Amino acid sequence: MVITNGSRVHRPEALAALERLSAAGGEIWFKVDAGSSEARAALNGISVPTARVVESLHLACDTVPTWIQTMAVHPHADPTGVAQIVQAAQAAGAAPRGLLLYGLRRPSHQPGGEDLRALDHVELTAAADQLRAETGLEVRVFE
């Protein structure tokens, strides 16, 4: 299993590595924590255009079994935005296995990380229900 943000999936050497991983029975967890470039920059400190995330997710799903890993935290919880990325990838033909939803596990050391707070059980369950309804995928929740 490999966890990735998918930013280099389009590179030939990355695709070749994913093909080898798939042939060995592996899978990836493709990290998508927010639907917009601005929210991803605030939460993860990266600014990847949404179209690139969708394209990379589609490539990954075509190459290796892929789960979408998403973290939901306040103030950046974004199940609708994540669902929109998944739906766009699905519309392009991607078939992810499902979503892995988790909350805040440890303090963030990124700038602004002191403002993050975990969703409670009810909020995390509601986010999972929303993701299931909007994507039609299995959603596994990790608290």
XYZ file of C-alpha atoms in Angstrom:
143
model
C 0.000 0.000 0.000
C 1.216 3.477 -0.896
C -0.267 6.769 0.324
C 0.075 9.603 -2.202
C -1.329 13.020 -3.013
C -1.054 12.011 -6.672
C 0.859 15.111 -7.710
C 3.322 13.106 -9.844
C 1.071 10.284 -11.036
C 1.169 11.613 -14.601
C 4.945 11.057 -14.852
C 5.956 7.923 -16.766
C 8.191 6.651 -13.974
C 5.377 7.057 -11.430
C 2.897 5.241 -13.672
C 5.406 2.426 -14.174
C 5.836 2.125 -10.399
C 2.048 2.019 -9.931
C 1.790 -0.707 -12.573
C 4.370 -2.763 -10.660
C 2.488 -2.146 -7.427
C -0.745 -3.308 -9.036
C 0.914 -6.425 -10.472
C 2.149 -7.241 -6.966
C -1.408 -6.995 -5.597
C -0.932 -3.584 -4.019
C -3.153 -0.553 -3.817
C -2.843 3.170 -3.224
C -4.580 5.546 -0.918
C -4.959 8.732 -2.933
C -5.207 11.703 -0.586
C -7.899 14.294 -1.332
C -8.767 16.439 1.684
C -10.601 19.300 -0.003
C -12.423 20.180 -3.199
C -10.887 23.539 -4.046
C -7.302 24.572 -4.658
C -7.628 27.217 -1.945
C -8.892 24.754 0.661
C -6.147 22.235 -0.237
C -3.542 24.986 0.139
C -4.939 25.970 3.545
C -5.191 22.397 4.804
C -2.216 20.645 3.177
C 0.070 23.490 2.187
C -0.116 22.508 -1.499
C -1.746 24.319 -4.383
C -2.702 21.777 -7.020
C -5.404 22.804 -9.518
C -8.601 20.781 -9.173
C -8.437 19.652 -12.818
C -5.005 18.130 -12.133
C -6.313 16.301 -9.043
C -9.200 14.852 -11.089
C -6.863 13.825 -13.921
C -4.357 12.251 -11.525
C -7.099 10.393 -9.675
C -8.410 9.019 -12.955
C -4.909 7.888 -13.994
C -4.343 6.252 -10.624
C -7.660 4.379 -10.730
C -6.872 3.152 -14.238
C -3.486 1.840 -13.107
C -3.834 0.382 -9.607
C -6.659 -0.340 -7.151
C -7.264 3.044 -5.522
C -8.937 4.206 -2.333
C -9.499 7.917 -1.772
C -8.255 8.974 1.648
C -9.777 12.156 3.032
C -9.367 13.951 6.320
C -12.267 15.996 7.631
C -11.427 18.687 10.199
C -12.834 22.039 11.239
C -12.707 24.630 9.757
C -11.884 22.912 6.445
C -14.253 19.908 6.427
C -15.327 19.689 2.787
C -17.295 16.511 1.973
C -19.149 18.254 -0.866
C -15.916 19.441 -2.498
C -14.297 16.027 -2.147
C -17.440 14.403 -3.567
C -17.314 16.764 -6.562
C -13.734 15.707 -7.330
C -14.699 12.042 -7.036
C -17.760 12.575 -9.243
C -15.665 14.339 -11.898
C -13.165 11.466 -11.892
C -16.013 8.941 -12.073
C -17.541 10.847 -15.003
C -14.177 10.496 -16.774
C -14.278 6.732 -16.212
C -12.413 6.344 -12.909
C -13.556 3.553 -10.612
C -12.144 4.104 -7.132
C -12.725 1.343 -4.587
C -14.157 3.759 -2.027
C -13.290 6.457 0.463
C -11.349 6.286 3.713
C -12.554 9.105 5.964
C -10.709 10.069 9.094
C -10.493 12.952 11.523
C -7.689 14.852 13.165
C -5.285 12.450 14.888
C -2.508 14.713 16.101
C -1.706 18.413 16.257
C -0.697 19.974 12.953
C 2.613 21.806 12.798
C 1.751 23.683 9.595
C 1.066 27.412 9.751
C -2.580 27.769 10.799
C -2.619 24.226 12.176
C -3.371 25.501 15.647
C -6.860 26.438 14.358
C -7.740 22.878 13.291
C -10.103 20.833 15.409
C -11.439 17.326 15.105
C -15.000 16.621 14.036
C -17.005 14.804 16.677
C -18.556 11.384 16.019
C -21.869 12.821 14.793
C -20.154 15.247 12.387
C -17.786 12.591 11.024
C -20.673 10.144 10.530
C -22.693 12.844 8.753
C -19.744 13.563 6.444
C -19.462 9.835 5.655
C -23.194 9.614 4.911
C -22.925 12.631 2.607
C -19.947 11.152 0.750
C -21.785 7.820 0.316
C -24.880 9.559 -1.013
C -22.986 11.825 -3.412
C -20.508 9.276 -4.799
C -22.246 5.910 -4.457
C -19.029 4.513 -2.979
C -18.255 2.595 0.167
C -16.984 4.915 2.889
C -14.931 3.559 5.777
C -14.691 5.821 8.814
C -11.659 5.917 11.097
C -12.064 7.875 14.321
